[in-house]
Amino acid sequence: MAWRIGVDSGGTFTDVCLFEDETGEVVIWKVSSTPDDPSRGITQGVADGIERVGIKAEDVSYVGHGTTVATNALIQGRGAKTGLLTTGGFRDLLEIGRQKRPDLYDLQADKPELLVERHLRFGIEERVLATGTVETPLDETALREAVRALKADGVKAVAVNFLYSFMHAEHEKIAARILEDEFPEAFHSLSHRIAPEFREFERLSTTVVNAYLGPVMQGYVKSLSGKLTDLGITVAPQLTQSNGGVIGFDTAAEMPVRTVLSGPSTGVVAAQAVGRMTGIDNLITFDMGGTSSDVALLADGQCRVVNESVVHGYPIKAPMLDIHTVGAGGGSIAYIDSGNHLKVGPRSAGANPGPACYGLGNDEPTVTDANVVLQTQNPEYLLNGRMKIDRSLSVKAVERLAEKLNMGVLETANGILDIVTANMAKAIRVISVQRGHDPRDYALVAFGGAGPVHAVRLARELGMKRIVVPKTPGVLCALGLLMTDLRTDFSATVLHRLDQVASGTISTLYDGLSAQANAWFEREKIAPAARVVTRTVDCRYAGQNYEIAVALPEGPITEETFRLVKERFEQAHRQLYGFIAEGEPVQLVTYRLVASGVVEKAAFKAREMEGEDSSAAISGKRDVWMAEAGGFTAATLYNRDLLKPGNVVAGPAIIDQMDSTTVLPPGYVATVDAYLNLIVEGK
């Protein structure tokens, strides 16, 4: 028997999913996260999971891992002391940035903290033109002196970013050799390897972020690898990237900037699989955990990939699934702001001390406390009884807030849920309405420990008619780790007008990217039959400042390829902006190639449908406060593990399972499908 393990380390819980290849058996487990050292919680979760299924560590054939280590280090400012080597006259570019502001009319908006202090930024005499021609040779003596100065100053990482190095990388390669000679113990981040694309500030920012996170990620993967080896795990673990694929630990340590959305991306991958099971192509994913909520839109079963994003104020040029995050989770703290208004999040109680009901010292009310007060969540325990909670502590925490608002406790608790719902609805509108999609045309896939609790409220707020709650919603991100492929991305920027470039020129560009992909396939020992390559090109109208990615058809590049590229670009432009510019020339900007190593994935079998009667799964009743009922109402409690395909559950009802709780208000019905997903619809 070969078991595959997926582990997702979140802010509150670490989720473990074990899958047996032959039988399709799925076993899930949760342990508390250990923010001071996430590898401890992960190792504990894996050890518990192995013990739970009664296997030996050597029976594990695959370990996939999603992590927030890079994200948290960036957000909390816990990266390494970093130095910068750049073209002379450009050392302040990191501080100058772009003129655009996140909030146009906020004259007091704070910029993110600089990751490299000015005295650690060195301008080196050298210059490469936009054509790739060397105008000024690299001053190697000055470069060597700068490296020695950085070493003397105690930096742990060095970023190298020369102008137009993506067109001519020789100067950065020389810098790499000097760094290896003078300062080999430092982490080295070279822009032509990390982000070989145009837009100087964004490329610089990405290279610096990669350097800043490098030593942190190196230490983390070394620690985790050692702990897993000590457990007896013999397979090489994989780490999720922001693009939804996985890479080896060594690659992740070299390019940590590609993992800043590591955890949430696997939830989207798993949601795609849920969509295939249910036959629903258009989905909006809603992953609500203890600290935040992550949302994404899947049109025709595919999530948009963006090649540039801003994470905590830092521009990053790296392929990422288009996931929008908001600080709204079960641990989000409710408070009164300076204007005497009730607010929720983004500050979170996290795993420790956690919500007030945990009894670990927090006396501020959280979203979880509001649910416990209203009894939409079990008021006595979580995790099927493994974790005891105290409702009276939640009541006291909400009561203190209610007194300040001159409101009742139940009214305040419901207000907390209304506000957090509004915050999450706003996030969904960002990835749907603002991009030309009507959320009413999509089904909501609710997962994460808190997602199914809030799903109906959120869907109603957005006018969405259908909700899908996967079989294991609380550990879906961990399950997604068992459904993803090895993947890496290659790119090159060269500007060409579509109506003037020869097909052979573009073929040559992609041949170069293919050579890089083939070298990667060989390094990763991916069998030829498992190799998949896809191509896209970023297009824009000449004179525009933003591009749209367009998929290239398979096969040789011909004039027909160019015709299809223009057609697809115009379709995408109309979808995004509402018009096309007739007669304006289309410009090709950045050429991209995605190399994937297809791996064996967890596969689930449909079960035979049984009758609608769900009475065998009833475990009792509980008074639950529901706005639809105007107060407390007797809700029927169901044990989800006992629900069968075809069973129907009508609200008011609470469907409990180890990893989450699904709330069905009056007027809503859940039907169990052949894969044990819940399909929730309003009457």
PDB file of N, CA and C in Angstrom, residues 548-608:
ATOM      1  N   ILE A 548      -2.122  41.666 -21.996  1.00  0.00           N
ATOM      2  CA  ILE A 548      -3.065  40.569 -21.765  1.00  0.00           C
ATOM      3  C   ILE A 548      -2.415  39.294 -22.284  1.00  0.00           C
ATOM      4  N   ALA A 549      -2.412  38.264 -21.463  1.00  0.00           N
ATOM      5  CA  ALA A 549      -1.818  36.985 -21.869  1.00  0.00           C
ATOM      6  C   ALA A 549      -2.755  36.259 -22.826  1.00  0.00           C
ATOM      7  N   VAL A 550      -2.199  35.768 -23.918  1.00  0.00           N
ATOM      8  CA  VAL A 550      -2.967  35.058 -24.941  1.00  0.00           C
ATOM      9  C   VAL A 550      -2.313  33.702 -25.180  1.00  0.00           C
ATOM     10  N   ALA A 551      -3.114  32.651 -25.193  1.00  0.00           N
ATOM     11  CA  ALA A 551      -2.588  31.306 -25.419  1.00  0.00           C
ATOM     12  C   ALA A 551      -2.256  31.106 -26.891  1.00  0.00           C
ATOM     13  N   LEU A 552      -1.121  30.478 -27.151  1.00  0.00           N
ATOM     14  CA  LEU A 552      -0.741  30.117 -28.513  1.00  0.00           C
ATOM     15  C   LEU A 552      -1.220  28.705 -28.817  1.00  0.00           C
ATOM     16  N   PRO A 553      -1.684  28.467 -30.035  1.00  0.00           N
ATOM     17  CA  PRO A 553      -2.065  27.095 -30.399  1.00  0.00           C
ATOM     18  C   PRO A 553      -0.824  26.214 -30.490  1.00  0.00           C
ATOM     19  N   GLU A 554      -1.036  24.916 -30.408  1.00  0.00           N
ATOM     20  CA  GLU A 554       0.078  23.982 -30.541  1.00  0.00           C
ATOM     21  C   GLU A 554       0.576  23.959 -31.986  1.00  0.00           C
ATOM     22  N   GLY A 555       1.789  23.460 -32.154  1.00  0.00           N
ATOM     23  CA  GLY A 555       2.329  23.307 -33.497  1.00  0.00           C
ATOM     24  C   GLY A 555       3.236  24.447 -33.903  1.00  0.00           C
ATOM     25  N   PRO A 556       3.742  24.403 -35.129  1.00  0.00           N
ATOM     26  CA  PRO A 556       4.650  25.445 -35.625  1.00  0.00           C
ATOM     27  C   PRO A 556       3.975  26.814 -35.645  1.00  0.00           C
ATOM     28  N   ILE A 557       4.785  27.849 -35.507  1.00  0.00           N
ATOM     29  CA  ILE A 557       4.262  29.213 -35.538  1.00  0.00           C
ATOM     30  C   ILE A 557       4.221  29.689 -36.987  1.00  0.00           C
ATOM     31  N   THR A 558       3.019  30.056 -37.420  1.00  0.00           N
ATOM     32  CA  THR A 558       2.796  30.461 -38.804  1.00  0.00           C
ATOM     33  C   THR A 558       1.970  31.743 -38.826  1.00  0.00           C
ATOM     34  N   GLU A 559       1.638  32.193 -40.020  1.00  0.00           N
ATOM     35  CA  GLU A 559       0.768  33.360 -40.143  1.00  0.00           C
ATOM     36  C   GLU A 559      -0.609  33.076 -39.545  1.00  0.00           C
ATOM     37  N   GLU A 560      -1.058  31.825 -39.618  1.00  0.00           N
ATOM     38  CA  GLU A 560      -2.333  31.454 -39.000  1.00  0.00           C
ATOM     39  C   GLU A 560      -2.250  31.596 -37.477  1.00  0.00           C
ATOM     40  N   THR A 561      -1.081  31.296 -36.919  1.00  0.00           N
ATOM     41  CA  THR A 561      -0.877  31.497 -35.479  1.00  0.00           C
ATOM     42  C   THR A 561      -1.080  32.961 -35.125  1.00  0.00           C
ATOM     43  N   PHE A 562      -0.510  33.850 -35.929  1.00  0.00           N
ATOM     44  CA  PHE A 562      -0.639  35.283 -35.665  1.00  0.00           C
ATOM     45  C   PHE A 562      -2.099  35.728 -35.757  1.00  0.00           C
ATOM     46  N   ARG A 563      -2.830  35.174 -36.719  1.00  0.00           N
ATOM     47  CA  ARG A 563      -4.245  35.538 -36.852  1.00  0.00           C
ATOM     48  C   ARG A 563      -5.031  35.134 -35.605  1.00  0.00           C
ATOM     49  N   LEU A 564      -4.756  33.928 -35.111  1.00  0.00           N
ATOM     50  CA  LEU A 564      -5.443  33.455 -33.907  1.00  0.00           C
ATOM     51  C   LEU A 564      -5.052  34.275 -32.679  1.00  0.00           C
ATOM     52  N   VAL A 565      -3.781  34.660 -32.596  1.00  0.00           N
ATOM     53  CA  VAL A 565      -3.329  35.478 -31.470  1.00  0.00           C
ATOM     54  C   VAL A 565      -4.080  36.806 -31.447  1.00  0.00           C
ATOM     55  N   LYS A 566      -4.201  37.444 -32.608  1.00  0.00           N
ATOM     56  CA  LYS A 566      -4.913  38.720 -32.663  1.00  0.00           C
ATOM     57  C   LYS A 566      -6.381  38.538 -32.293  1.00  0.00           C
ATOM     58  N   GLU A 567      -6.981  37.481 -32.797  1.00  0.00           N
ATOM     59  CA  GLU A 567      -8.396  37.222 -32.504  1.00  0.00           C
ATOM     60  C   GLU A 567      -8.613  36.995 -31.008  1.00  0.00           C
ATOM     61  N   ARG A 568      -7.757  36.196 -30.406  1.00  0.00           N
ATOM     62  CA  ARG A 568      -7.896  35.907 -28.978  1.00  0.00           C
ATOM     63  C   ARG A 568      -7.596  37.137 -28.130  1.00  0.00           C
ATOM     64  N   PHE A 569      -6.627  37.932 -28.562  1.00  0.00           N
ATOM     65  CA  PHE A 569      -6.318  39.163 -27.832  1.00  0.00           C
ATOM     66  C   PHE A 569      -7.516  40.107 -27.841  1.00  0.00           C
ATOM     67  N   GLU A 570      -8.144  40.260 -28.997  1.00  0.00           N
ATOM     68  CA  GLU A 570      -9.285  41.174 -29.079  1.00  0.00           C
ATOM     69  C   GLU A 570     -10.458  40.667 -28.250  1.00  0.00           C
ATOM     70  N   GLN A 571     -10.671  39.361 -28.227  1.00  0.00           N
ATOM     71  CA  GLN A 571     -11.734  38.805 -27.381  1.00  0.00           C
ATOM     72  C   GLN A 571     -11.464  39.113 -25.912  1.00  0.00           C
ATOM     73  N   ALA A 572     -10.220  38.908 -25.497  1.00  0.00           N
ATOM     74  CA  ALA A 572      -9.868  39.155 -24.095  1.00  0.00           C
ATOM     75  C   ALA A 572      -9.941  40.643 -23.768  1.00  0.00           C
ATOM     76  N   HIS A 573      -9.529  41.486 -24.702  1.00  0.00           N
ATOM     77  CA  HIS A 573      -9.559  42.933 -24.479  1.00  0.00           C
ATOM     78  C   HIS A 573     -10.997  43.420 -24.327  1.00  0.00           C
ATOM     79  N   ARG A 574     -11.890  42.893 -25.152  1.00  0.00           N
ATOM     80  CA  ARG A 574     -13.297  43.285 -25.048  1.00  0.00           C
ATOM     81  C   ARG A 574     -13.891  42.821 -23.717  1.00  0.00           C
ATOM     82  N   GLN A 575     -13.522  41.602 -23.289  1.00  0.00           N
ATOM     83  CA  GLN A 575     -14.025  41.076 -22.021  1.00  0.00           C
ATOM     84  C   GLN A 575     -13.568  41.943 -20.849  1.00  0.00           C
ATOM     85  N   LEU A 576     -12.306  42.378 -20.900  1.00  0.00           N
ATOM     86  CA  LEU A 576     -11.723  43.105 -19.779  1.00  0.00           C
ATOM     87  C   LEU A 576     -12.066  44.590 -19.795  1.00  0.00           C
ATOM     88  N   TYR A 577     -12.045  45.200 -20.986  1.00  0.00           N
ATOM     89  CA  TYR A 577     -12.200  46.652 -21.063  1.00  0.00           C
ATOM     90  C   TYR A 577     -13.480  47.106 -21.756  1.00  0.00           C
ATOM     91  N   GLY A 578     -14.186  46.179 -22.390  1.00  0.00           N
ATOM     92  CA  GLY A 578     -15.454  46.533 -23.011  1.00  0.00           C
ATOM     93  C   GLY A 578     -15.356  47.036 -24.433  1.00  0.00           C
ATOM     94  N   PHE A 579     -14.167  47.030 -25.044  1.00  0.00           N
ATOM     95  CA  PHE A 579     -14.029  47.515 -26.419  1.00  0.00           C
ATOM     96  C   PHE A 579     -12.783  46.916 -27.054  1.00  0.00           C
ATOM     97  N   ILE A 580     -12.690  47.037 -28.372  1.00  0.00           N
ATOM     98  CA  ILE A 580     -11.444  46.767 -29.083  1.00  0.00           C
ATOM     99  C   ILE A 580     -11.107  47.998 -29.915  1.00  0.00           C
ATOM    100  N   ALA A 581      -9.817  48.215 -30.151  1.00  0.00           N
ATOM    101  CA  ALA A 581      -9.356  49.399 -30.885  1.00  0.00           C
ATOM    102  C   ALA A 581      -9.102  49.006 -32.336  1.00  0.00           C
ATOM    103  N   GLU A 582     -10.113  49.144 -33.158  1.00  0.00           N
ATOM    104  CA  GLU A 582     -10.000  48.778 -34.570  1.00  0.00           C
ATOM    105  C   GLU A 582      -8.874  49.573 -35.234  1.00  0.00           C
ATOM    106  N   GLY A 583      -8.035  48.869 -35.974  1.00  0.00           N
ATOM    107  CA  GLY A 583      -6.983  49.531 -36.733  1.00  0.00           C
ATOM    108  C   GLY A 583      -5.704  49.783 -35.963  1.00  0.00           C
ATOM    109  N   GLU A 584      -5.730  49.630 -34.628  1.00  0.00           N
ATOM    110  CA  GLU A 584      -4.518  49.841 -33.840  1.00  0.00           C
ATOM    111  C   GLU A 584      -3.623  48.598 -33.930  1.00  0.00           C
ATOM    112  N   PRO A 585      -2.322  48.796 -34.124  1.00  0.00           N
ATOM    113  CA  PRO A 585      -1.429  47.633 -34.220  1.00  0.00           C
ATOM    114  C   PRO A 585      -1.295  46.914 -32.879  1.00  0.00           C
ATOM    115  N   VAL A 586      -1.213  45.589 -32.942  1.00  0.00           N
ATOM    116  CA  VAL A 586      -1.029  44.767 -31.752  1.00  0.00           C
ATOM    117  C   VAL A 586       0.459  44.493 -31.574  1.00  0.00           C
ATOM    118  N   GLN A 587       0.917  44.612 -30.341  1.00  0.00           N
ATOM    119  CA  GLN A 587       2.331  44.427 -30.039  1.00  0.00           C
ATOM    120  C   GLN A 587       2.522  43.176 -29.183  1.00  0.00           C
ATOM    121  N   LEU A 588       3.501  42.356 -29.559  1.00  0.00           N
ATOM    122  CA  LEU A 588       3.899  41.206 -28.753  1.00  0.00           C
ATOM    123  C   LEU A 588       4.991  41.669 -27.796  1.00  0.00           C
ATOM    124  N   VAL A 589       4.873  41.299 -26.523  1.00  0.00           N
ATOM    125  CA  VAL A 589       5.783  41.860 -25.519  1.00  0.00           C
ATOM    126  C   VAL A 589       6.627  40.777 -24.847  1.00  0.00           C
ATOM    127  N   THR A 590       5.985  39.903 -24.106  1.00  0.00           N
ATOM    128  CA  THR A 590       6.719  38.877 -23.358  1.00  0.00           C
ATOM    129  C   THR A 590       6.219  37.500 -23.765  1.00  0.00           C
ATOM    130  N   TYR A 591       7.157  36.623 -24.043  1.00  0.00           N
ATOM    131  CA  TYR A 591       6.858  35.276 -24.528  1.00  0.00           C
ATOM    132  C   TYR A 591       7.055  34.314 -23.356  1.00  0.00           C
ATOM    133  N   ARG A 592       6.062  33.470 -23.122  1.00  0.00           N
ATOM    134  CA  ARG A 592       6.089  32.617 -21.933  1.00  0.00           C
ATOM    135  C   ARG A 592       5.906  31.154 -22.320  1.00  0.00           C
ATOM    136  N   LEU A 593       6.577  30.317 -21.572  1.00  0.00           N
ATOM    137  CA  LEU A 593       6.453  28.877 -21.762  1.00  0.00           C
ATOM    138  C   LEU A 593       6.328  28.228 -20.389  1.00  0.00           C
ATOM    139  N   VAL A 594       5.299  27.421 -20.229  1.00  0.00           N
ATOM    140  CA  VAL A 594       5.073  26.693 -18.978  1.00  0.00           C
ATOM    141  C   VAL A 594       5.448  25.235 -19.208  1.00  0.00           C
ATOM    142  N   ALA A 595       6.365  24.743 -18.395  1.00  0.00           N
ATOM    143  CA  ALA A 595       6.781  23.343 -18.467  1.00  0.00           C
ATOM    144  C   ALA A 595       6.190  22.598 -17.278  1.00  0.00           C
ATOM    145  N   SER A 596       5.465  21.525 -17.560  1.00  0.00           N
ATOM    146  CA  SER A 596       4.822  20.750 -16.496  1.00  0.00           C
ATOM    147  C   SER A 596       5.259  19.299 -16.571  1.00  0.00           C
ATOM    148  N   GLY A 597       5.495  18.736 -15.409  1.00  0.00           N
ATOM    149  CA  GLY A 597       5.750  17.309 -15.300  1.00  0.00           C
ATOM    150  C   GLY A 597       4.525  16.663 -14.688  1.00  0.00           C
ATOM    151  N   VAL A 598       3.755  15.964 -15.495  1.00  0.00           N
ATOM    152  CA  VAL A 598       2.494  15.388 -15.036  1.00  0.00           C
ATOM    153  C   VAL A 598       2.782  14.220 -14.097  1.00  0.00           C
ATOM    154  N   VAL A 599       2.199  14.268 -12.916  1.00  0.00           N
ATOM    155  CA  VAL A 599       2.407  13.211 -11.927  1.00  0.00           C
ATOM    156  C   VAL A 599       1.090  12.491 -11.671  1.00  0.00           C
ATOM    157  N   GLU A 600       1.185  11.315 -11.099  1.00  0.00           N
ATOM    158  CA  GLU A 600      -0.015  10.570 -10.733  1.00  0.00           C
ATOM    159  C   GLU A 600      -0.746  11.321  -9.632  1.00  0.00           C
ATOM    160  N   LYS A 601      -2.039  11.466  -9.800  1.00  0.00           N
ATOM    161  CA  LYS A 601      -2.818  12.282  -8.873  1.00  0.00           C
ATOM    162  C   LYS A 601      -3.841  11.441  -8.124  1.00  0.00           C
ATOM    163  N   ALA A 602      -4.262  11.992  -7.002  1.00  0.00           N
ATOM    164  CA  ALA A 602      -5.360  11.360  -6.271  1.00  0.00           C
ATOM    165  C   ALA A 602      -6.604  11.386  -7.148  1.00  0.00           C
ATOM    166  N   ALA A 603      -7.246  10.247  -7.298  1.00  0.00           N
ATOM    167  CA  ALA A 603      -8.451  10.144  -8.127  1.00  0.00           C
ATOM    168  C   ALA A 603      -9.593   9.595  -7.273  1.00  0.00           C
ATOM    169  N   PHE A 604     -10.772  10.157  -7.459  1.00  0.00           N
ATOM    170  CA  PHE A 604     -11.911   9.779  -6.634  1.00  0.00           C
ATOM    171  C   PHE A 604     -12.980   9.111  -7.489  1.00  0.00           C
ATOM    172  N   LYS A 605     -13.592   8.092  -6.924  1.00  0.00           N
ATOM    173  CA  LYS A 605     -14.582   7.313  -7.651  1.00  0.00           C
ATOM    174  C   LYS A 605     -15.994   7.727  -7.243  1.00  0.00           C
ATOM    175  N   ALA A 606     -16.858   7.805  -8.242  1.00  0.00           N
ATOM    176  CA  ALA A 606     -18.263   8.100  -7.959  1.00  0.00           C
ATOM    177  C   ALA A 606     -18.911   6.899  -7.272  1.00  0.00           C
ATOM    178  N   ARG A 607     -19.823   7.198  -6.363  1.00  0.00           N
ATOM    179  CA  ARG A 607     -20.535   6.142  -5.648  1.00  0.00           C
ATOM    180  C   ARG A 607     -21.970   6.052  -6.155  1.00  0.00           C
ATOM    181  N   GLU A 608     -22.579   4.930  -5.894  1.00  0.00           N
ATOM    182  CA  GLU A 608     -23.967   4.759  -6.314  1.00  0.00           C
ATOM    183  C   GLU A 608     -24.881   5.643  -5.471  1.00  0.00           C
TER     184      GLU A 608
END
